[in-house]
Short mmCIF file of C-alpha atoms in Angstrom, two decimals:
data_model
loop_
_atom_site.label_atom_id
_atom_site.label_comp_id
_atom_site.label_asym_id
_atom_site.label_seq_id
_atom_site.Cartn_x
_atom_site.Cartn_y
_atom_site.Cartn_z
CA LEU W 1 -53.73 -39.51 -15.97
CA LEU W 2 -54.18 -35.54 -16.54
CA VAL W 3 -52.44 -34.82 -13.10
CA CYS W 4 -49.25 -36.88 -14.41
CA ALA W 5 -49.27 -34.96 -17.45
CA SER W 6 -50.06 -31.48 -16.40
CA LYS W 7 -48.80 -31.05 -12.81
CA SER W 8 -45.60 -33.73 -12.64
CA THR W 9 -44.20 -32.75 -16.29
CA THR W 10 -41.80 -30.03 -14.30
CA SER W 11 -39.60 -33.02 -13.19
CA THR W 12 -37.80 -34.14 -16.09
CA GLU W 13 -37.10 -37.97 -14.31
CA MET W 14 -41.11 -38.14 -14.33
CA TYR W 15 -41.98 -36.80 -17.69
CA ASP W 16 -43.44 -39.31 -20.24
CA ASP W 17 -44.39 -37.59 -23.38
CA ALA W 18 -46.48 -40.64 -24.44
CA VAL W 19 -48.59 -39.60 -21.37
CA THR W 20 -49.04 -36.06 -22.41
CA THR W 21 -49.93 -37.20 -25.75
CA VAL W 22 -52.86 -39.19 -24.32
CA ALA W 23 -53.68 -36.48 -22.05
CA ILE W 24 -54.19 -33.76 -25.09
CA ARG W 25 -56.39 -36.24 -26.60
CA ILE W 26 -58.30 -36.34 -23.49
CA LEU W 27 -58.48 -32.83 -22.82
CA ASN W 28 -59.93 -32.43 -26.58
CA ALA W 29 -62.23 -35.22 -26.19
CA ARG W 30 -63.55 -33.40 -23.24
CA GLN W 31 -63.89 -30.05 -24.91
CA ALA W 32 -61.28 -28.50 -22.46
CA PRO W 33 -60.64 -25.01 -23.02
CA ALA W 34 -57.72 -23.95 -25.38
CA SER W 35 -56.00 -22.56 -21.84
CA ARG W 36 -55.72 -26.12 -20.59
CA PHE W 37 -53.61 -26.94 -23.49
CA LYS W 38 -51.17 -24.09 -23.34
CA ALA W 39 -50.94 -24.74 -19.63
CA LEU W 40 -49.72 -28.26 -20.28
CA MET W 41 -47.58 -27.61 -22.80
CA GLY W 42 -45.96 -24.92 -20.67
CA ALA W 43 -45.42 -27.24 -17.80
CA ILE W 44 -43.35 -29.76 -20.45
CA PRO W 45 -39.86 -29.60 -19.60
CA LYS W 46 -38.20 -27.69 -22.35
CA ASP W 47 -36.00 -30.77 -23.88
CA HIS W 48 -38.86 -33.04 -23.95
CA ILE W 49 -41.07 -30.63 -26.30
CA LYS W 50 -41.30 -32.64 -29.62
CA ARG W 51 -42.88 -32.56 -32.69
CA ARG W 52 -45.12 -34.88 -32.52
CA LEU W 53 -46.79 -33.24 -29.49
CA LEU W 54 -47.16 -30.33 -31.77
CA PHE W 55 -48.72 -32.33 -34.34
CA GLU W 56 -51.43 -33.32 -31.70
CA LEU W 57 -52.09 -29.91 -30.79
CA LEU W 58 -52.27 -28.89 -34.58
CA ASP W 59 -54.98 -31.78 -34.94
CA VAL W 60 -56.83 -30.17 -32.07
CA SER W 61 -56.42 -26.62 -33.52
CA LEU W 62 -58.04 -27.92 -36.76
CA ILE W 63 -61.01 -30.11 -35.31
CA ARG W 64 -61.71 -27.30 -33.15
CA VAL W 65 -61.07 -24.53 -36.12
CA ASP W 66 -58.81 -22.77 -33.32
CA THR W 67 -56.42 -20.33 -35.02
CA SER W 68 -55.39 -19.09 -31.56
CA LEU W 69 -53.80 -22.66 -30.94
CA ALA W 70 -52.53 -23.17 -34.28
CA LYS W 71 -50.77 -19.37 -33.78
CA GLU W 72 -49.38 -20.80 -30.16
CA VAL W 73 -48.14 -23.90 -31.35
CA LEU W 74 -46.03 -22.20 -34.24
CA GLU W 75 -44.67 -20.00 -31.54
CA ILE W 76 -43.86 -22.78 -29.59
CA ALA W 77 -42.02 -24.45 -32.66
CA GLU W 78 -40.26 -21.22 -33.19
CA ALA W 79 -39.13 -20.83 -29.54
CA ASN W 80 -37.38 -24.22 -29.08
CA GLU W 81 -36.15 -24.48 -32.34
CA ILE W 82 -38.34 -27.41 -33.47
CA GLU W 83 -38.57 -28.07 -37.19
CA LEU W 84 -42.04 -28.78 -38.27
CA TRP W 85 -42.92 -31.30 -41.21
CA ASP W 86 -45.27 -30.89 -43.90
CA CYS W 87 -48.11 -32.49 -42.39
CA ASP W 88 -47.82 -29.93 -39.42
CA TYR W 89 -47.77 -27.08 -41.27
CA ASP W 90 -50.56 -28.69 -43.61
CA ARG W 91 -52.72 -28.86 -40.40
CA ALA W 92 -52.18 -25.12 -39.81
CA LEU W 93 -53.29 -23.91 -43.01
CA GLN W 94 -56.46 -26.53 -42.75
CA THR W 95 -57.19 -24.54 -39.91
CA ILE W 96 -56.76 -21.12 -41.48
CA VAL W 97 -58.74 -21.94 -44.65
CA ALA W 98 -61.52 -23.54 -41.96
CA ALA W 99 -61.55 -20.36 -40.09
CA SER W 100 -61.96 -18.08 -43.05
CA LYS W 101 -65.19 -19.87 -43.94
CA LEU W 102 -66.73 -18.80 -40.73
CA ASN W 103 -68.97 -16.04 -40.23
CA GLU W 104 -66.77 -14.31 -38.68
CA TRP W 105 -62.93 -14.44 -38.55
CA PRO W 106 -62.13 -15.45 -34.78
CA ALA W 107 -60.77 -12.43 -32.92
CA ASP W 108 -58.25 -13.68 -30.54
CA ALA W 109 -55.54 -14.81 -33.15
CA TRP W 110 -54.42 -13.25 -36.23
CA SER W 111 -55.88 -10.20 -37.61
CA GLY W 112 -57.34 -12.16 -40.78
CA VAL W 113 -56.94 -14.76 -43.25
CA GLY W 114 -53.77 -12.68 -44.91
CA GLN W 115 -51.71 -12.49 -41.81
CA ALA W 116 -52.56 -16.03 -40.80
CA ALA W 117 -51.38 -17.32 -44.28
CA ILE W 118 -48.41 -15.21 -44.25
CA GLU W 119 -47.27 -15.99 -40.70
CA VAL W 120 -47.65 -19.37 -41.78
CA LEU W 121 -45.18 -19.11 -44.84
CA GLU W 122 -42.68 -17.24 -43.03
CA HIS W 123 -42.47 -19.84 -40.42
CA MET W 124 -41.78 -22.41 -43.70
CA GLN W 125 -39.40 -19.91 -45.12
CA ARG W 126 -37.19 -20.57 -42.29
CA ASN W 127 -37.54 -24.24 -41.78
CA HIS W 128 -39.38 -26.02 -44.73
CA PRO W 129 -37.81 -26.90 -48.58
CA VAL W 130 -40.47 -28.49 -49.89
CA ILE W 131 -44.09 -28.86 -49.67
CA GLY W 132 -46.85 -31.11 -50.96
CA SER W 133 -49.46 -30.68 -53.23
CA HIS W 134 -52.08 -29.91 -50.76
CA ILE W 135 -50.62 -26.95 -49.27
CA VAL W 136 -50.64 -25.67 -53.06
CA GLU W 137 -54.13 -26.19 -53.44
CA MET W 138 -55.19 -24.33 -50.39
CA LEU W 139 -52.55 -21.55 -51.03
CA GLU W 140 -54.00 -21.19 -54.24
CA GLY W 141 -57.56 -20.66 -52.41
CA LEU W 142 -56.19 -18.19 -50.21
CA GLY W 143 -53.88 -15.85 -52.62
CA SER W 144 -54.17 -14.72 -55.97
CA GLN W 145 -52.41 -14.38 -59.54
CA SER W 146 -51.22 -18.19 -58.64
CA ASN W 147 -49.49 -20.15 -61.07
CA SER W 148 -48.42 -23.78 -60.09
CA ASN W 149 -48.06 -25.05 -64.12
CA GLY W 150 -44.21 -24.78 -64.76
CA CYS W 151 -43.65 -20.70 -64.27
CA VAL W 152 -40.16 -21.07 -63.26
CA ASP W 153 -37.35 -21.91 -65.20
CA VAL W 154 -35.33 -24.20 -63.54
CA THR W 155 -31.90 -23.27 -65.23
CA SER W 156 -32.10 -19.67 -64.48
CA GLY W 157 -34.75 -19.60 -61.67
CA VAL W 158 -36.89 -16.91 -63.39
CA CYS W 159 -40.32 -16.93 -62.97
CA SER W 160 -42.65 -16.21 -65.99
CA ASN W 161 -45.61 -15.49 -63.81
CA CYS W 162 -44.08 -12.61 -61.71
CA LYS W 163 -40.64 -11.63 -63.19
CA ASN W 164 -39.10 -12.34 -60.11
CA THR W 165 -35.76 -14.50 -59.80
CA LEU W 166 -35.34 -17.42 -56.93
CA ARG W 167 -32.54 -16.73 -54.45
CA GLY W 168 -29.94 -18.53 -52.80
CA PHE W 169 -29.74 -18.65 -49.14
CA THR W 170 -26.31 -18.51 -47.73
CA LEU W 171 -25.21 -19.42 -44.24
CA THR W 172 -24.06 -17.06 -41.69
CA ASP W 173 -20.56 -17.22 -40.04
CA ASP W 174 -22.34 -18.70 -36.73
CA GLU W 175 -24.39 -21.32 -38.76
CA PHE W 176 -20.58 -22.42 -40.24
CA MET W 177 -19.43 -22.58 -37.16
CA GLN W 178 -22.49 -24.65 -35.90
CA LEU W 179 -22.04 -26.85 -38.66
CA ALA W 180 -18.64 -27.52 -38.22
CA ASP W 181 -18.88 -27.92 -34.31
CA ASP W 182 -21.61 -30.73 -35.46
CA ILE W 183 -19.54 -32.77 -37.45
CA LEU W 184 -16.55 -32.79 -35.16
CA ASN W 185 -18.67 -33.68 -31.94
CA LYS W 186 -21.70 -35.51 -33.54
CA LEU W 187 -19.62 -37.48 -36.38
CA ILE W 188 -15.79 -37.50 -35.88
CA GLU W 189 -15.44 -37.82 -32.18
CA PRO W 190 -17.84 -40.37 -31.46
CA SER W 191 -16.38 -42.14 -34.33
CA MET W 192 -12.97 -42.25 -33.21
CA ALA W 193 -13.82 -43.91 -29.78
CA ARG W 194 -15.35 -47.17 -31.67
CA ARG W 195 -14.67 -49.30 -34.47
CA SER W 196 -15.34 -48.85 -38.00
CA HIS W 197 -16.38 -52.29 -40.10
CA TYR W 198 -13.44 -51.94 -42.13
CA GLU W 199 -11.57 -53.02 -38.83
CA SER W 200 -11.37 -55.65 -36.73
CA SER W 201 -14.75 -57.49 -34.69
CA ASN W 202 -13.51 -56.00 -31.06
CA ASN W 203 -15.07 -52.82 -30.45
CA THR W 204 -12.99 -51.77 -28.02
CA VAL W 205 -10.16 -48.84 -28.55
CA SER W 206 -8.00 -48.39 -25.69
CA ALA W 207 -6.83 -44.95 -24.15
CA GLU W 208 -3.94 -45.34 -25.65
CA GLU W 209 -5.43 -45.73 -29.21
CA LEU W 210 -7.75 -43.30 -28.77
CA SER W 211 -4.94 -40.59 -28.06
CA ARG W 212 -3.07 -41.78 -31.40
CA ARG W 213 -6.14 -41.58 -33.43
CA ARG W 214 -6.97 -37.89 -32.28
CA GLU W 215 -3.30 -37.12 -33.13
CA TYR W 216 -3.73 -38.63 -36.60
CA PHE W 217 -6.65 -36.88 -37.17
CA ASN W 218 -5.15 -33.43 -36.02
CA LEU W 219 -2.69 -34.04 -38.80
CA PHE W 220 -5.67 -34.72 -41.22
CA SER W 221 -7.20 -31.49 -40.07
CA LYS W 222 -3.96 -29.33 -40.34
CA LYS W 223 -3.12 -30.50 -43.92
CA VAL W 224 -7.37 -29.64 -44.66
CA ARG W 225 -6.83 -26.03 -43.19
CA GLU W 226 -3.44 -25.45 -45.14
CA ASP W 227 -4.24 -26.78 -48.07
CA THR W 228 -6.00 -24.43 -50.84
CA PHE W 229 -8.77 -26.02 -52.94
CA ASP W 230 -12.24 -24.74 -53.54
CA VAL W 231 -14.06 -28.78 -54.49
CA VAL W 232 -13.65 -31.48 -52.71
CA ILE W 233 -14.22 -34.58 -54.93
CA ASP W 234 -16.11 -37.84 -52.83
CA GLY W 235 -13.86 -40.31 -54.29
CA ALA W 236 -15.84 -43.56 -53.16
CA ASN W 237 -19.27 -42.05 -54.23
CA VAL W 238 -17.45 -41.06 -57.83
CA GLY W 239 -15.50 -44.28 -58.10
CA TYR W 240 -18.14 -46.56 -57.55
CA TYR W 241 -20.65 -45.03 -59.86
CA GLY W 242 -22.78 -47.74 -61.36
CA ILE W 243 -20.82 -50.51 -59.58
CA ASN W 244 -23.88 -52.70 -60.29
CA ASN W 245 -22.99 -52.52 -63.89
CA TRP W 246 -19.01 -53.46 -63.82
CA TYR W 247 -18.55 -55.27 -60.21
CA PRO W 248 -18.48 -58.80 -61.99
CA ARG W 249 -15.69 -57.94 -64.25
CA ALA W 250 -13.75 -55.81 -61.58
CA LYS W 251 -14.26 -58.94 -59.25
CA ARG W 252 -13.41 -61.53 -61.80
CA GLU W 253 -10.19 -59.53 -62.66
CA GLN W 254 -8.88 -59.38 -59.07
CA LEU W 255 -9.47 -63.08 -58.79
CA LEU W 256 -7.36 -63.76 -61.68
CA ARG W 257 -4.73 -61.74 -60.21
CA GLN W 258 -4.76 -63.48 -56.86
CA GLY W 259 -3.96 -66.52 -58.83
CA ARG W 260 -7.35 -67.95 -59.26
CA SER W 261 -7.79 -69.71 -62.43
CA GLU W 262 -10.88 -68.94 -64.83
CA ALA W 263 -12.11 -72.14 -64.67
CA SER W 264 -12.21 -72.47 -60.93
CA ILE W 265 -14.39 -68.85 -60.54
CA SER W 266 -18.24 -69.59 -60.39
CA PRO W 267 -20.98 -66.83 -61.10
CA LYS W 268 -21.48 -66.62 -57.41
CA ASP W 269 -17.82 -65.41 -57.03
CA VAL W 270 -18.42 -62.38 -59.02
CA ASN W 271 -22.02 -61.49 -59.06
CA GLN W 272 -22.75 -61.51 -55.16
CA MET W 273 -21.37 -58.00 -54.11
CA PRO W 274 -20.77 -57.50 -50.25
CA LEU W 275 -20.86 -54.33 -48.39
CA PRO W 276 -18.22 -52.88 -47.86
CA VAL W 277 -17.45 -53.36 -51.74
CA ASP W 278 -14.43 -55.64 -52.06
CA VAL W 279 -13.00 -54.25 -55.22
CA CYS W 280 -11.27 -51.09 -55.92
CA PRO W 281 -13.10 -47.94 -57.03
CA ASN W 282 -12.67 -47.09 -60.72
CA PHE W 283 -10.01 -44.34 -60.58
CA GLU W 284 -10.48 -43.34 -64.02
CA PHE W 285 -13.91 -42.05 -63.08
CA ILE W 286 -12.31 -40.16 -60.64
CA GLN W 287 -10.04 -38.72 -63.01
CA ASP W 288 -12.84 -37.70 -65.49
CA VAL W 289 -14.58 -35.88 -62.83
CA LEU W 290 -11.42 -34.19 -61.93
CA SER W 291 -10.45 -33.21 -65.39
CA GLN W 292 -14.28 -31.84 -65.40
CA VAL W 293 -13.99 -29.54 -62.44
CA MET W 294 -10.57 -28.28 -63.48
CA ALA W 295 -12.18 -27.13 -66.47
CA MET W 296 -14.85 -25.13 -64.64
CA GLY W 297 -11.92 -23.00 -63.22
CA ARG W 298 -12.02 -24.99 -59.88
CA THR W 299 -9.07 -26.12 -57.51
CA PRO W 300 -10.00 -29.57 -56.42
CA ARG W 301 -8.65 -32.26 -53.93
CA VAL W 302 -9.73 -35.83 -53.95
CA ILE W 303 -10.76 -37.60 -50.76
CA LEU W 304 -10.07 -41.45 -50.33
CA HIS W 305 -10.16 -43.81 -47.43
CA GLU W 306 -6.59 -45.19 -46.82
CA ARG W 307 -8.04 -48.58 -47.41
CA HIS W 308 -8.23 -47.48 -51.15
CA THR W 309 -4.77 -46.07 -50.96
CA SER W 310 -2.75 -48.43 -49.28
CA HIS W 311 -0.53 -50.92 -51.44
CA SER W 312 -3.13 -54.17 -51.63
CA PRO W 313 -3.47 -56.56 -54.23
CA ARG W 314 -6.51 -54.78 -55.02
CA LEU W 315 -4.41 -51.67 -56.15
CA TYR W 316 -2.67 -52.07 -59.72
CA GLY W 317 -2.38 -50.98 -63.07
CA ARG W 318 -4.07 -47.89 -64.29
CA ASN W 319 -5.20 -47.25 -60.57
CA GLU W 320 -1.71 -47.26 -59.39
CA GLU W 321 -0.90 -45.17 -61.86
CA LEU W 322 -3.46 -42.47 -61.13
CA LEU W 323 -2.94 -42.74 -57.67
CA ASN W 324 0.94 -41.60 -57.71
CA THR W 325 0.02 -38.86 -60.05
CA TRP W 326 -2.31 -37.55 -57.65
CA ARG W 327 0.05 -37.84 -54.76
CA ALA W 328 2.84 -36.37 -56.90
CA GLU W 329 0.60 -33.48 -57.93
CA GLY W 330 -0.94 -32.67 -54.76
CA PHE W 331 -4.76 -33.64 -55.53
CA LEU W 332 -4.93 -36.34 -53.16
CA ILE W 333 -6.10 -36.15 -49.56
CA GLU W 334 -6.17 -39.73 -47.47
CA SER W 335 -8.80 -39.88 -44.95
CA PRO W 336 -7.73 -41.68 -41.66
CA SER W 337 -8.43 -45.98 -41.94
CA PHE W 338 -10.46 -45.51 -38.66
CA LEU W 339 -13.07 -42.84 -39.83
CA ASN W 340 -15.91 -42.85 -42.42
CA ASP W 341 -14.59 -41.09 -45.61
CA ASP W 342 -17.87 -39.24 -45.66
CA TYR W 343 -17.16 -37.64 -42.64
CA CYS W 344 -13.65 -36.40 -43.70
CA TRP W 345 -14.95 -34.48 -46.61
CA LEU W 346 -17.90 -33.01 -44.60
CA TYR W 347 -15.28 -31.81 -42.64
CA ALA W 348 -12.91 -30.53 -45.11
CA CYS W 349 -15.69 -28.79 -47.29
CA ILE W 350 -17.16 -27.22 -43.89
CA HIS W 351 -13.63 -25.55 -43.06
CA LYS W 352 -13.84 -23.67 -46.38
CA LYS W 353 -16.88 -21.69 -46.87
CA GLU W 354 -16.88 -21.37 -50.62
CA CYS W 355 -15.97 -25.02 -51.22
CA MET W 356 -18.42 -27.37 -52.92
CA ILE W 357 -18.73 -30.97 -52.82
CA ALA W 358 -18.34 -33.23 -56.24
CA SER W 359 -20.94 -36.27 -55.01
CA ASN W 360 -24.15 -37.78 -55.98
CA ASP W 361 -24.58 -38.51 -52.42
CA LEU W 362 -27.74 -36.46 -50.70
CA MET W 363 -25.74 -37.22 -47.08
CA ARG W 364 -29.23 -37.69 -45.72
CA ASP W 365 -27.68 -40.35 -42.96
CA HIS W 366 -25.23 -37.72 -41.82
CA HIS W 367 -28.02 -34.95 -41.69
CA PHE W 368 -30.23 -37.22 -39.22
CA LYS W 369 -27.13 -37.32 -36.82
CA MET W 370 -26.74 -33.31 -36.77
CA LEU W 371 -28.55 -30.81 -34.93
CA SER W 372 -28.43 -27.76 -37.42
CA GLN W 373 -30.61 -29.57 -40.12
CA ARG W 374 -32.22 -26.67 -41.66
CA SER W 375 -28.66 -25.04 -42.00
CA PHE W 376 -27.23 -28.52 -43.71
CA VAL W 377 -29.49 -29.06 -46.09
CA ARG W 378 -29.26 -25.42 -47.22
CA TRP W 379 -25.45 -25.67 -47.19
CA ARG W 380 -26.16 -29.00 -49.32
CA GLN W 381 -28.36 -27.63 -52.02
CA ARG W 382 -25.80 -24.56 -52.47
CA HIS W 383 -22.36 -26.49 -52.57
CA ARG W 384 -23.12 -29.70 -54.39
CA ILE W 385 -21.73 -30.72 -57.76
CA THR W 386 -23.49 -33.58 -59.25
CA PHE W 387 -22.36 -35.90 -62.11
CA LYS W 388 -22.80 -38.28 -64.79
CA ILE W 389 -20.70 -40.77 -66.25
CA GLY W 390 -21.04 -42.27 -69.49
CA HIS W 391 -19.23 -43.74 -72.55
CA ARG W 392 -17.78 -40.37 -73.21
CA GLY W 393 -16.68 -39.88 -69.69
CA ALA W 394 -18.15 -37.36 -66.53
CA VAL W 395 -20.41 -34.33 -67.13
CA VAL W 396 -20.61 -32.41 -64.06
CA ASN W 397 -23.44 -29.96 -63.06
CA ALA W 398 -22.90 -26.87 -60.74
CA PRO W 399 -25.53 -26.52 -58.33
CA ALA W 400 -28.62 -24.33 -59.06
CA PRO W 401 -28.30 -20.56 -58.64
CA TYR W 402 -31.08 -20.69 -56.21
CA SER W 403 -32.20 -22.79 -53.16
CA THR W 404 -35.09 -25.37 -53.55
CA TRP W 405 -36.63 -23.92 -50.99
CA VAL W 406 -39.84 -21.69 -49.84
CA GLN W 407 -39.20 -18.23 -50.25
CA ARG W 408 -40.53 -14.76 -50.68
CA ALA W 409 -39.66 -12.19 -53.21
CA PRO W 410 -37.89 -9.37 -51.91
CA SER W 411 -40.28 -6.39 -51.14
CA THR W 412 -43.24 -7.87 -52.72
CA ASN W 413 -46.47 -10.29 -51.45
CA VAL W 414 -45.22 -12.90 -54.00
CA TRP W 415 -44.21 -16.36 -52.66
CA HIS W 416 -42.52 -19.32 -54.19
CA LEU W 417 -42.79 -22.63 -53.05
CA PRO W 418 -41.34 -25.60 -54.58
CA PHE W 419 -43.69 -28.75 -54.55
CA MET W 420 -43.90 -32.66 -54.91
CA ARG W 421 -47.13 -34.10 -56.43
CA THR W 422 -47.84 -36.11 -53.32
CA ALA W 423 -50.86 -34.70 -51.61
CA VAL W 424 -48.94 -34.29 -47.91
CA LEU W 425 -45.11 -35.35 -47.79
CA ASP W 426 -44.40 -38.25 -45.71
CA GLN W 427 -41.37 -37.30 -44.03
CA ALA W 428 -41.41 -39.82 -41.21
CA THR W 429 -40.77 -42.99 -43.46
CA ASN W 430 -39.46 -43.46 -47.11
CA LYS W 431 -43.17 -44.81 -48.17
CA LYS W 432 -44.94 -43.42 -51.11
CA LYS W 433 -48.09 -41.38 -50.69
CA PRO W 434 -49.15 -42.11 -53.25
CA ASP W 435 -46.58 -41.32 -56.01
CA ALA W 436 -43.40 -39.77 -54.43
CA ALA W 437 -41.00 -40.15 -51.50
CA LEU W 438 -39.26 -37.37 -49.21
CA GLU W 439 -37.32 -37.87 -46.44
CA LYS W 440 -36.60 -36.29 -43.31
CA ASP W 441 -34.23 -33.20 -44.88
CA GLY W 442 -36.53 -32.72 -48.16
CA ASP W 443 -34.51 -32.78 -51.18
CA ASP W 444 -32.99 -30.57 -53.96
CA GLU W 445 -35.30 -31.59 -56.89
CA CYS W 446 -39.20 -30.83 -56.85
CA SER W 447 -42.36 -31.60 -59.06
CA GLY W 448 -42.83 -27.50 -59.94
CA TRP W 449 -42.98 -24.44 -58.13
CA LEU W 450 -46.28 -22.44 -57.47
CA CYS W 451 -45.93 -18.74 -57.42
CA VAL W 452 -48.85 -17.05 -55.33
CA SER W 453 -49.38 -13.54 -53.99
CA ILE W 454 -50.75 -13.34 -50.73
CA LYS W 455 -51.83 -9.99 -49.35
CA ASP W 456 -51.83 -9.39 -45.26
CA ARG W 457 -55.67 -8.44 -45.78
CA LYS W 458 -58.48 -8.69 -43.00
CA SER W 459 -61.28 -11.51 -43.61
CA THR W 460 -64.85 -10.68 -44.61
#
């Protein structure tokens, strides 16, 4: 088993990460030296170094209180652009805390507990948005002048504990370019080669049809690039706001217009909402958000899937009036029928660096399919306008002036870390552990902020 894991891994065809995982556990059980673990990881093909293997090694570093191995794992993750999770950083910091309690700080890794904690934090600042409360507890013990009790004003981002202001992360030109490539190559191109769930069940797209689709998408792309706007409104997300509350009424009205009698409409006809939804979005909602965005001094465009804008029995009355107005005044951009409209508004936003998206969608599905995950979440936090719609119309909220992300106050030893009250965030599932949930990409909200000062001090 160990031979397969440590010698045959140079062949990608022979590699099996399950075998490597077992090998790590066996090496640990046999008290193998740290050099064996490093040699094992060095033999693994670069494309096969996964986060779960690094977690196994961090587990070993904690059991052995091996700060050298923990440091090595962080360096491997950095070199291979692997984004670690909350449980991984939790293990690394537990190792540092355990080492700080030894009679003598280990001489073969960081110079001291302060430098160790700072390097972990710097790694988190590059990759990790929100932490769990167990990391908060450890950092409070490692640092000084800490405060996790409402010290950050959520509106301004000013910390009452240290008087510093949280900052927002901006993307570089290269990061924007990478996101644009991801959206085109990972989302749009594959989608054009298959039929969507709005089309026929035949999933085959002929070469001729694919060529036609690409030409049609190029027209959409040309319109987006040549148009002038700085906000895209996710028409479907806005138009279906609170649909559970108004679907029965809209469905009943639709059936009546199609010639059904009131007596023939049963509760089942109007209360069972299918997916995709079979009633038109509420264009009044979209108009309300459009008006509010314009009141912010912005230039918006509404992106709607062609199935919502075609002349169908579902398009009538006030919806039809608003649609004609948007077309006449240049507010409407129709996304091709063969593409998910979410991909289209993502494409439109990313191609204009200052453009924002008006949507309550956290875009988690798209994020999981993209390579540049860190950049995507940072973009979303700084470019998403959220909204609420009530009896008095829509209320829109611009994104916070700062990023909900682990960050260091410039030119100081002060760190600010957004946290959830869950001890260790479960980023692999949507389960609660025990009182909160966080998906793989983190979130734009947190339970609170930790302000803590950590100096690069020697361990005593």
